Amino acid sequence: MDFFELVKLSLISLNANKMRSALTMLGVIIGVASVVAMISIGEGAKGLITKSIEDMGTNLLFVMPGQMKVGGGGHGMGSIQTLTFEDCREIEKNCPSVVGCAPEISKSAKIKAGNQNTVTQVVGTSERYPEVRNTKIAQGRYFTSLELHNQKKVAVLGQSVVDNIFFNIDPIGKDILINRIYFTVIGVLEAKGQSGFTNVDDMIMVPVTTFQKRLFGLDYLRNISVQVKSAELMDSAEQEVGELLRKRHRILNPDDDDFTIRKQTEMLNRMSDITSAFTMLLGGIAFISLLVGGIGIMNIMLVSVTERTREIGLRKAIGAKKADILKQFLIESIVLCVMGGLIGILSGIGMSYLIAKFGNWNTSVSTASILLSFGFSIAVGLFFGIYPANKASGLNCVEALRYE
Amino acid sequence: MTDENKPIIEIKGLTKIYDTGKIKVNALNGVDFSIKECELIAIMGPSGSGKSTMMNVLGCLDKPTDGTYHLDGTDVSTMSEDALAEIRNQKIGFVFQTFNLLSRTSALKNVELPMVYAKIPAAEREERAKKALSAVGLEERMYHMPNELSGGQQQRVAIARALVNDPKIILADEPTGNLDSRSSEEILLIFQQLNRAGKTIVIVTHEPDIAQHCKRNVVFKDGEIVTDKKVEHILDAKAVLEEINKKSHHLHPHLNQ
Ligand SMILES: Nc1ncnc2c1ncn2[C@@H]1O[C@H](COP(=O)(O)OP(=O)(O)O)[C@@H](O)[C@H]1O
Ligand SMILES: [Mg+2]
């Protein structure tokens, strides 16, 4: 019997038990749909994180306090307080491959404006931040190096903070209280939106000197973003920064470094590794439901073989070979899975669309995930169809014909 | 074309033992038996005497425990399952007591089935199936489903299916067991016509009436042949049918018009 006739035959037989076929297919539909949707969630997260790292600016190095060694050991990164604003300025001044640096230190603080209160992250940085970290001003202006030098109490607000405490009022020139100290709002940052789980617009930027001396009384930094002139100069910039900091911190052996330099590309790779793992985890869970669907297929195919014992006996009596019967039942189970798979792919695409729309989460349906789940549904049909089909083809003709 | 004296089936020392674990049933006990081309044989005997077992072996559905079986000159007792499937497809037509038509499948598609496994193209299949259905008088019922047909009509569809690959032998295990006498007679008429046209036909029955329509009667008892005789006064199904028609016309003149 040729392939198309077998497909037609299986459609007829599946049509004979519509409800049963539909319910069986539902298992595969749910499995495939969740594979497609879960992978789209993972891929969406990956795209978002990649984009947010790229949004930070280009050709960046990140200098962090403490040492990060592969395989543990050393001081924990960020746990020591050796990095200072002077380090930042010296890097800017003395490293030829460097365009500029943006220091960063942040703490959460209570904000008050009029009778509105909120709690948000206050970030201390320098006038170079907008340029280095690729951040634009939506309204007003950024603070100047003079304001930074004079430890002025000026603040640039993130869009969410404006939304939370000013509503529709123009915030420029207004006063706000940060931990009960008056600041003047001079600008508003352009909204960047959600980045993974954090809202990057929910923060206030103040001069790092004001932050350290007037607000919190500290003298260290959490990190320094270093912008390098070009991608080719990344390695030499890393070396220059390293040497400079070692000299300033009186470190002779690079093994004793009290800082870590990371390239942006490295971070990108690490993040994409993490999101890939996340995608695989989600996909794996979904794949298990596809397997459960497959077990449903096997179950129904076994029932079908039993019900059609006489038919199998008759077919064998009039000349069907073992392989003919095997093919007939195998194709029936594959048709069931492929139909379920196609419907599942469509519902998966629909689901990821709905998740994007109502779940406030980026999703991205990839062709690869569609092909993958389609391939898997054929494989599930084959794998779970083999046993019942083999059982059918192995039936004894005489006994099958006598089966009641 | 057909040689009246050439044995088409030759069986020697045929034994079939069903081993169900606890007990062994000797369904056939060293049967020697041969059928020549163009015979019309009735196999008779009480229930459990081994008739069906014999038919299953003759039809290559089951393998004997011991003994040899030559079908149309070839030894089939040692053949593989797939080779036997091909023999069944090409050389043997089966008619069962319970018809064994595929439900939800039209008469035409049922008749096409053996040709599907013979890998005959669809167009030719349909043509030949229609011809076979016409030959059993069902040209008007080709697109009916089995449950829309009477028992006699269903059995005629089954006969058309048995004929469609032009086999040499037709094996019928109690073909009239589920039919009334009139339908039975119609089936026998078809068998007699087919036999006249050169087919070898073996019918299992326990009704002497039916056996009387055949040329030779073989009686089994406890897995052995106890009688093997030529039938003297063969009943002509056509004549019997006419008789039945006359009677029923007499009783119910409004019918059969
Ligand atoms: N599959 C089987 N397993 C065990 N015993 C069987 C089987 N088929 C038939 N028999 C036994 O073999 C004997 C002959 O059976 P069968 O050929 O069906 O008789 P008949 O058709 O003449 O009534 C009986 O005793 C029956 O019980
Ligand atoms: Mg019997």
Short mmCIF file of N, CA and C in Angstrom, two decimals, chain B residues 42-172:
data_model
loop_
_atom_site.label_atom_id
_atom_site.label_comp_id
_atom_site.label_asym_id
_atom_site.label_seq_id
_atom_site.Cartn_x
_atom_site.Cartn_y
_atom_site.Cartn_z
N ALA B 42 -17.07 -30.85 -0.28
CA ALA B 42 -17.62 -30.46 1.01
C ALA B 42 -16.86 -31.24 2.08
N ILE B 43 -16.38 -30.52 3.09
CA ILE B 43 -15.77 -31.18 4.24
C ILE B 43 -16.80 -31.16 5.35
N MET B 44 -17.09 -32.37 5.86
CA MET B 44 -18.14 -32.49 6.87
C MET B 44 -17.60 -33.12 8.13
N GLY B 45 -18.44 -33.22 9.11
CA GLY B 45 -18.03 -33.85 10.34
C GLY B 45 -18.59 -33.12 11.53
N PRO B 46 -18.64 -33.80 12.68
CA PRO B 46 -19.20 -33.16 13.88
C PRO B 46 -18.32 -32.01 14.36
N SER B 47 -18.87 -31.22 15.22
CA SER B 47 -18.14 -30.09 15.79
C SER B 47 -16.90 -30.59 16.52
N GLY B 48 -15.79 -29.94 16.32
CA GLY B 48 -14.55 -30.31 16.99
C GLY B 48 -13.80 -31.43 16.28
N SER B 49 -14.25 -31.81 15.09
CA SER B 49 -13.61 -32.93 14.40
C SER B 49 -12.36 -32.50 13.63
N GLY B 50 -12.10 -31.19 13.55
CA GLY B 50 -10.87 -30.73 12.90
C GLY B 50 -11.08 -30.09 11.54
N LYS B 51 -12.33 -29.80 11.18
CA LYS B 51 -12.62 -29.21 9.87
C LYS B 51 -11.97 -27.83 9.72
N SER B 52 -12.19 -27.00 10.71
CA SER B 52 -11.63 -25.64 10.60
C SER B 52 -10.11 -25.68 10.64
N THR B 53 -9.57 -26.54 11.47
CA THR B 53 -8.11 -26.68 11.52
C THR B 53 -7.58 -27.04 10.14
N MET B 54 -8.27 -27.97 9.50
CA MET B 54 -7.88 -28.39 8.15
C MET B 54 -7.93 -27.21 7.19
N MET B 55 -9.02 -26.45 7.27
CA MET B 55 -9.17 -25.29 6.37
C MET B 55 -8.06 -24.27 6.61
N ASN B 56 -7.71 -24.05 7.88
CA ASN B 56 -6.66 -23.08 8.18
C ASN B 56 -5.32 -23.52 7.61
N VAL B 57 -5.06 -24.82 7.65
CA VAL B 57 -3.81 -25.31 7.07
C VAL B 57 -3.88 -25.19 5.55
N LEU B 58 -5.02 -25.61 4.97
CA LEU B 58 -5.17 -25.51 3.51
C LEU B 58 -5.02 -24.07 3.05
N GLY B 59 -5.52 -23.15 3.85
CA GLY B 59 -5.48 -21.74 3.48
C GLY B 59 -4.18 -21.05 3.83
N CYS B 60 -3.20 -21.83 4.29
CA CYS B 60 -1.89 -21.28 4.65
C CYS B 60 -2.01 -20.23 5.75
N LEU B 61 -3.05 -20.32 6.56
CA LEU B 61 -3.19 -19.40 7.69
C LEU B 61 -2.46 -19.96 8.90
N ASP B 62 -2.32 -21.26 8.91
CA ASP B 62 -1.72 -21.94 10.05
C ASP B 62 -0.74 -22.99 9.52
N LYS B 63 0.32 -23.21 10.29
CA LYS B 63 1.30 -24.21 9.85
C LYS B 63 1.05 -25.54 10.55
N PRO B 64 1.21 -26.64 9.82
CA PRO B 64 1.00 -27.94 10.46
C PRO B 64 2.13 -28.25 11.45
N THR B 65 1.81 -29.09 12.45
CA THR B 65 2.85 -29.52 13.38
C THR B 65 3.78 -30.51 12.69
N ASP B 66 3.19 -31.33 11.86
CA ASP B 66 3.97 -32.34 11.15
C ASP B 66 3.30 -32.65 9.82
N GLY B 67 4.06 -33.22 8.89
CA GLY B 67 3.50 -33.59 7.60
C GLY B 67 3.85 -32.57 6.54
N THR B 68 3.53 -32.90 5.27
CA THR B 68 3.86 -31.98 4.18
C THR B 68 2.59 -31.50 3.49
N TYR B 69 2.71 -30.33 2.91
CA TYR B 69 1.59 -29.73 2.19
C TYR B 69 2.13 -29.11 0.91
N HIS B 70 1.73 -29.67 -0.23
CA HIS B 70 2.10 -29.09 -1.52
C HIS B 70 0.90 -28.38 -2.11
N LEU B 71 1.06 -27.13 -2.38
CA LEU B 71 -0.01 -26.35 -2.99
C LEU B 71 0.43 -25.96 -4.39
N ASP B 72 -0.32 -26.41 -5.37
CA ASP B 72 -0.02 -26.07 -6.75
C ASP B 72 1.45 -26.39 -7.09
N GLY B 73 1.92 -27.52 -6.55
CA GLY B 73 3.27 -27.98 -6.89
C GLY B 73 4.38 -27.51 -5.97
N THR B 74 4.12 -26.51 -5.09
CA THR B 74 5.20 -26.04 -4.22
C THR B 74 4.93 -26.43 -2.76
N ASP B 75 6.02 -26.74 -2.08
CA ASP B 75 5.91 -27.12 -0.67
C ASP B 75 5.75 -25.85 0.16
N VAL B 76 4.58 -25.70 0.77
CA VAL B 76 4.34 -24.47 1.53
C VAL B 76 4.52 -24.67 3.03
N SER B 77 4.80 -25.93 3.44
CA SER B 77 4.86 -26.16 4.89
C SER B 77 6.11 -25.55 5.53
N THR B 78 7.08 -25.16 4.70
CA THR B 78 8.30 -24.59 5.28
C THR B 78 8.48 -23.10 4.94
N MET B 79 7.46 -22.54 4.32
CA MET B 79 7.61 -21.15 3.85
C MET B 79 7.54 -20.12 4.98
N SER B 80 8.12 -18.96 4.73
CA SER B 80 8.08 -17.87 5.71
C SER B 80 6.69 -17.25 5.75
N GLU B 81 6.44 -16.50 6.79
CA GLU B 81 5.12 -15.90 6.97
C GLU B 81 4.77 -14.95 5.81
N ASP B 82 5.75 -14.15 5.40
CA ASP B 82 5.49 -13.20 4.31
C ASP B 82 5.26 -13.91 2.99
N ALA B 83 5.99 -15.00 2.76
CA ALA B 83 5.79 -15.76 1.52
C ALA B 83 4.39 -16.36 1.52
N LEU B 84 3.95 -16.83 2.68
CA LEU B 84 2.60 -17.39 2.79
C LEU B 84 1.54 -16.31 2.54
N ALA B 85 1.82 -15.09 3.03
CA ALA B 85 0.88 -14.00 2.81
C ALA B 85 0.69 -13.78 1.31
N GLU B 86 1.77 -13.89 0.58
CA GLU B 86 1.68 -13.68 -0.86
C GLU B 86 0.90 -14.81 -1.53
N ILE B 87 1.13 -16.05 -1.06
CA ILE B 87 0.38 -17.19 -1.59
C ILE B 87 -1.11 -16.99 -1.33
N ARG B 88 -1.44 -16.61 -0.10
CA ARG B 88 -2.86 -16.38 0.23
C ARG B 88 -3.46 -15.31 -0.66
N ASN B 89 -2.65 -14.29 -0.92
CA ASN B 89 -3.13 -13.18 -1.73
C ASN B 89 -3.39 -13.60 -3.17
N GLN B 90 -2.54 -14.46 -3.71
CA GLN B 90 -2.59 -14.76 -5.13
C GLN B 90 -3.37 -16.03 -5.46
N LYS B 91 -3.28 -17.04 -4.61
CA LYS B 91 -3.80 -18.35 -5.01
C LYS B 91 -5.06 -18.77 -4.29
N ILE B 92 -5.39 -18.07 -3.17
CA ILE B 92 -6.50 -18.55 -2.36
C ILE B 92 -7.51 -17.42 -2.11
N GLY B 93 -8.78 -17.77 -2.20
CA GLY B 93 -9.81 -16.83 -1.81
C GLY B 93 -10.56 -17.39 -0.62
N PHE B 94 -10.76 -16.54 0.41
CA PHE B 94 -11.44 -17.01 1.63
C PHE B 94 -12.86 -16.49 1.73
N VAL B 95 -13.75 -17.40 2.15
CA VAL B 95 -15.11 -16.97 2.50
C VAL B 95 -15.37 -17.49 3.91
N PHE B 96 -15.76 -16.56 4.81
CA PHE B 96 -15.92 -16.94 6.22
C PHE B 96 -17.39 -17.00 6.61
N GLN B 97 -17.64 -17.73 7.67
CA GLN B 97 -19.01 -17.81 8.17
C GLN B 97 -19.53 -16.44 8.56
N THR B 98 -18.64 -15.63 9.18
CA THR B 98 -19.08 -14.31 9.66
C THR B 98 -18.75 -13.19 8.68
N PHE B 99 -18.55 -13.53 7.45
CA PHE B 99 -18.30 -12.58 6.34
C PHE B 99 -16.98 -11.82 6.47
N ASN B 100 -16.72 -11.28 7.67
CA ASN B 100 -15.49 -10.51 7.90
C ASN B 100 -15.27 -9.39 6.89
N LEU B 101 -16.32 -8.59 6.69
CA LEU B 101 -16.13 -7.38 5.88
C LEU B 101 -15.69 -6.25 6.81
N LEU B 102 -14.92 -5.32 6.27
CA LEU B 102 -14.54 -4.16 7.08
C LEU B 102 -15.75 -3.23 7.20
N SER B 103 -16.12 -2.93 8.43
CA SER B 103 -17.25 -2.01 8.60
C SER B 103 -16.80 -0.61 8.20
N ARG B 104 -17.73 0.28 8.00
CA ARG B 104 -17.43 1.66 7.59
C ARG B 104 -16.61 1.72 6.31
N THR B 105 -16.69 0.63 5.53
CA THR B 105 -15.96 0.58 4.26
C THR B 105 -16.94 0.05 3.23
N SER B 106 -17.06 0.73 2.11
CA SER B 106 -18.07 0.35 1.13
C SER B 106 -17.78 -1.04 0.56
N ALA B 107 -18.81 -1.65 -0.02
CA ALA B 107 -18.66 -2.96 -0.64
C ALA B 107 -17.50 -2.92 -1.64
N LEU B 108 -17.47 -1.85 -2.42
CA LEU B 108 -16.44 -1.73 -3.45
C LEU B 108 -15.04 -1.74 -2.84
N LYS B 109 -14.87 -0.93 -1.78
CA LYS B 109 -13.54 -0.84 -1.14
C LYS B 109 -13.17 -2.17 -0.49
N ASN B 110 -14.17 -2.86 0.07
CA ASN B 110 -13.89 -4.17 0.65
C ASN B 110 -13.37 -5.13 -0.41
N VAL B 111 -14.00 -5.09 -1.58
CA VAL B 111 -13.59 -6.00 -2.64
C VAL B 111 -12.21 -5.62 -3.18
N GLU B 112 -11.89 -4.34 -3.11
CA GLU B 112 -10.59 -3.88 -3.61
C GLU B 112 -9.42 -4.34 -2.74
N LEU B 113 -9.73 -4.65 -1.48
CA LEU B 113 -8.67 -4.86 -0.49
C LEU B 113 -7.57 -5.87 -0.90
N PRO B 114 -7.93 -7.07 -1.40
CA PRO B 114 -6.85 -8.01 -1.76
C PRO B 114 -5.94 -7.44 -2.85
N MET B 115 -6.51 -6.60 -3.73
CA MET B 115 -5.70 -6.02 -4.80
C MET B 115 -4.78 -4.94 -4.26
N VAL B 116 -5.21 -4.30 -3.15
CA VAL B 116 -4.35 -3.30 -2.52
C VAL B 116 -3.04 -3.96 -2.11
N TYR B 117 -3.17 -5.16 -1.52
CA TYR B 117 -1.96 -5.85 -1.06
C TYR B 117 -1.21 -6.51 -2.22
N ALA B 118 -1.88 -6.63 -3.37
CA ALA B 118 -1.18 -7.13 -4.56
C ALA B 118 -0.55 -5.98 -5.32
N LYS B 119 -0.66 -4.77 -4.77
CA LYS B 119 -0.04 -3.56 -5.34
C LYS B 119 -0.55 -3.26 -6.75
N ILE B 120 -1.84 -3.43 -6.94
CA ILE B 120 -2.46 -3.11 -8.23
C ILE B 120 -2.89 -1.65 -8.21
N PRO B 121 -2.64 -0.92 -9.29
CA PRO B 121 -2.99 0.51 -9.31
C PRO B 121 -4.48 0.77 -9.07
N ALA B 122 -4.78 1.91 -8.50
CA ALA B 122 -6.13 2.21 -8.03
C ALA B 122 -7.19 2.09 -9.12
N ALA B 123 -6.89 2.58 -10.31
CA ALA B 123 -7.90 2.58 -11.37
C ALA B 123 -8.27 1.15 -11.77
N GLU B 124 -7.25 0.32 -11.90
CA GLU B 124 -7.50 -1.07 -12.28
C GLU B 124 -8.24 -1.80 -11.16
N ARG B 125 -7.89 -1.46 -9.95
CA ARG B 125 -8.53 -2.06 -8.79
C ARG B 125 -10.03 -1.85 -8.83
N GLU B 126 -10.39 -0.59 -9.07
CA GLU B 126 -11.80 -0.24 -9.05
C GLU B 126 -12.54 -0.98 -10.16
N GLU B 127 -11.93 -1.02 -11.31
CA GLU B 127 -12.57 -1.67 -12.45
C GLU B 127 -12.82 -3.15 -12.16
N ARG B 128 -11.75 -3.79 -11.66
CA ARG B 128 -11.88 -5.23 -11.39
C ARG B 128 -12.86 -5.50 -10.26
N ALA B 129 -12.87 -4.65 -9.24
CA ALA B 129 -13.78 -4.84 -8.11
C ALA B 129 -15.23 -4.71 -8.58
N LYS B 130 -15.46 -3.74 -9.48
CA LYS B 130 -16.83 -3.56 -10.00
C LYS B 130 -17.27 -4.80 -10.78
N LYS B 131 -16.33 -5.33 -11.55
CA LYS B 131 -16.64 -6.52 -12.33
C LYS B 131 -17.00 -7.69 -11.41
N ALA B 132 -16.19 -7.85 -10.35
CA ALA B 132 -16.42 -8.96 -9.43
C ALA B 132 -17.77 -8.81 -8.73
N LEU B 133 -18.12 -7.56 -8.37
CA LEU B 133 -19.40 -7.34 -7.70
C LEU B 133 -20.56 -7.60 -8.66
N SER B 134 -20.38 -7.25 -9.93
CA SER B 134 -21.42 -7.55 -10.92
C SER B 134 -21.59 -9.05 -11.05
N ALA B 135 -20.47 -9.77 -11.01
CA ALA B 135 -20.52 -11.23 -11.18
C ALA B 135 -21.33 -11.89 -10.07
N VAL B 136 -21.38 -11.28 -8.87
CA VAL B 136 -22.20 -11.86 -7.80
C VAL B 136 -23.54 -11.13 -7.68
N GLY B 137 -23.87 -10.32 -8.69
CA GLY B 137 -25.18 -9.70 -8.76
C GLY B 137 -25.36 -8.51 -7.84
N LEU B 138 -24.28 -7.78 -7.53
CA LEU B 138 -24.40 -6.65 -6.60
C LEU B 138 -24.01 -5.32 -7.23
N GLU B 139 -24.17 -5.23 -8.57
CA GLU B 139 -23.73 -3.98 -9.20
C GLU B 139 -24.46 -2.76 -8.65
N GLU B 140 -25.65 -2.97 -8.10
CA GLU B 140 -26.41 -1.83 -7.59
C GLU B 140 -26.06 -1.48 -6.14
N ARG B 141 -25.26 -2.32 -5.52
CA ARG B 141 -25.00 -2.12 -4.09
C ARG B 141 -23.53 -1.79 -3.80
N MET B 142 -22.81 -1.37 -4.84
CA MET B 142 -21.37 -1.21 -4.71
C MET B 142 -20.95 -0.21 -3.65
N TYR B 143 -21.75 0.86 -3.53
CA TYR B 143 -21.34 1.92 -2.60
C TYR B 143 -22.00 1.79 -1.24
N HIS B 144 -22.68 0.67 -1.01
CA HIS B 144 -23.31 0.47 0.29
C HIS B 144 -22.29 0.01 1.31
N MET B 145 -22.55 0.38 2.56
CA MET B 145 -21.72 -0.10 3.66
C MET B 145 -22.24 -1.48 4.07
N PRO B 146 -21.39 -2.31 4.66
CA PRO B 146 -21.83 -3.66 5.03
C PRO B 146 -23.10 -3.67 5.88
N ASN B 147 -23.23 -2.68 6.81
CA ASN B 147 -24.42 -2.71 7.66
C ASN B 147 -25.69 -2.30 6.92
N GLU B 148 -25.53 -1.91 5.65
CA GLU B 148 -26.72 -1.60 4.85
C GLU B 148 -27.10 -2.77 3.94
N LEU B 149 -26.41 -3.90 4.13
CA LEU B 149 -26.66 -5.06 3.28
C LEU B 149 -27.19 -6.23 4.10
N SER B 150 -27.99 -7.10 3.45
CA SER B 150 -28.47 -8.30 4.14
C SER B 150 -27.31 -9.29 4.27
N GLY B 151 -27.51 -10.31 5.12
CA GLY B 151 -26.47 -11.31 5.30
C GLY B 151 -26.03 -11.95 4.00
N GLY B 152 -27.04 -12.33 3.18
CA GLY B 152 -26.72 -12.97 1.90
C GLY B 152 -25.92 -12.04 1.01
N GLN B 153 -26.30 -10.74 1.01
CA GLN B 153 -25.57 -9.77 0.19
C GLN B 153 -24.15 -9.58 0.71
N GLN B 154 -24.03 -9.55 2.03
CA GLN B 154 -22.68 -9.40 2.61
C GLN B 154 -21.80 -10.57 2.21
N GLN B 155 -22.40 -11.79 2.24
CA GLN B 155 -21.59 -12.95 1.88
C GLN B 155 -21.21 -12.91 0.40
N ARG B 156 -22.09 -12.32 -0.43
CA ARG B 156 -21.75 -12.20 -1.85
C ARG B 156 -20.62 -11.20 -2.04
N VAL B 157 -20.63 -10.11 -1.23
CA VAL B 157 -19.49 -9.17 -1.28
C VAL B 157 -18.21 -9.92 -0.92
N ALA B 158 -18.30 -10.77 0.12
CA ALA B 158 -17.12 -11.52 0.55
C ALA B 158 -16.64 -12.45 -0.56
N ILE B 159 -17.61 -13.04 -1.30
CA ILE B 159 -17.21 -13.91 -2.41
C ILE B 159 -16.53 -13.09 -3.51
N ALA B 160 -17.09 -11.93 -3.80
CA ALA B 160 -16.47 -11.06 -4.80
C ALA B 160 -15.04 -10.73 -4.37
N ARG B 161 -14.86 -10.48 -3.08
CA ARG B 161 -13.53 -10.18 -2.56
C ARG B 161 -12.60 -11.38 -2.74
N ALA B 162 -13.16 -12.58 -2.51
CA ALA B 162 -12.35 -13.78 -2.66
C ALA B 162 -11.95 -14.02 -4.11
N LEU B 163 -12.77 -13.54 -5.03
CA LEU B 163 -12.55 -13.82 -6.46
C LEU B 163 -11.63 -12.84 -7.14
N VAL B 164 -11.47 -11.68 -6.55
CA VAL B 164 -11.00 -10.54 -7.31
C VAL B 164 -9.54 -10.67 -7.76
N ASN B 165 -8.74 -11.44 -7.04
CA ASN B 165 -7.36 -11.67 -7.49
C ASN B 165 -7.24 -12.93 -8.35
N ASP B 166 -8.39 -13.47 -8.77
CA ASP B 166 -8.45 -14.65 -9.62
C ASP B 166 -7.65 -15.82 -9.05
N PRO B 167 -7.99 -16.26 -7.82
CA PRO B 167 -7.26 -17.37 -7.21
C PRO B 167 -7.68 -18.70 -7.82
N LYS B 168 -6.85 -19.73 -7.59
CA LYS B 168 -7.21 -21.05 -8.11
C LYS B 168 -8.19 -21.74 -7.19
N ILE B 169 -8.05 -21.45 -5.89
CA ILE B 169 -8.84 -22.18 -4.90
C ILE B 169 -9.68 -21.21 -4.08
N ILE B 170 -10.92 -21.63 -3.79
CA ILE B 170 -11.73 -20.85 -2.86
C ILE B 170 -12.03 -21.74 -1.66
N LEU B 171 -11.71 -21.22 -0.47
CA LEU B 171 -11.96 -21.96 0.76
C LEU B 171 -13.07 -21.26 1.53
N ALA B 172 -14.12 -22.02 1.82
CA ALA B 172 -15.27 -21.42 2.50
C ALA B 172 -15.59 -22.23 3.74
#
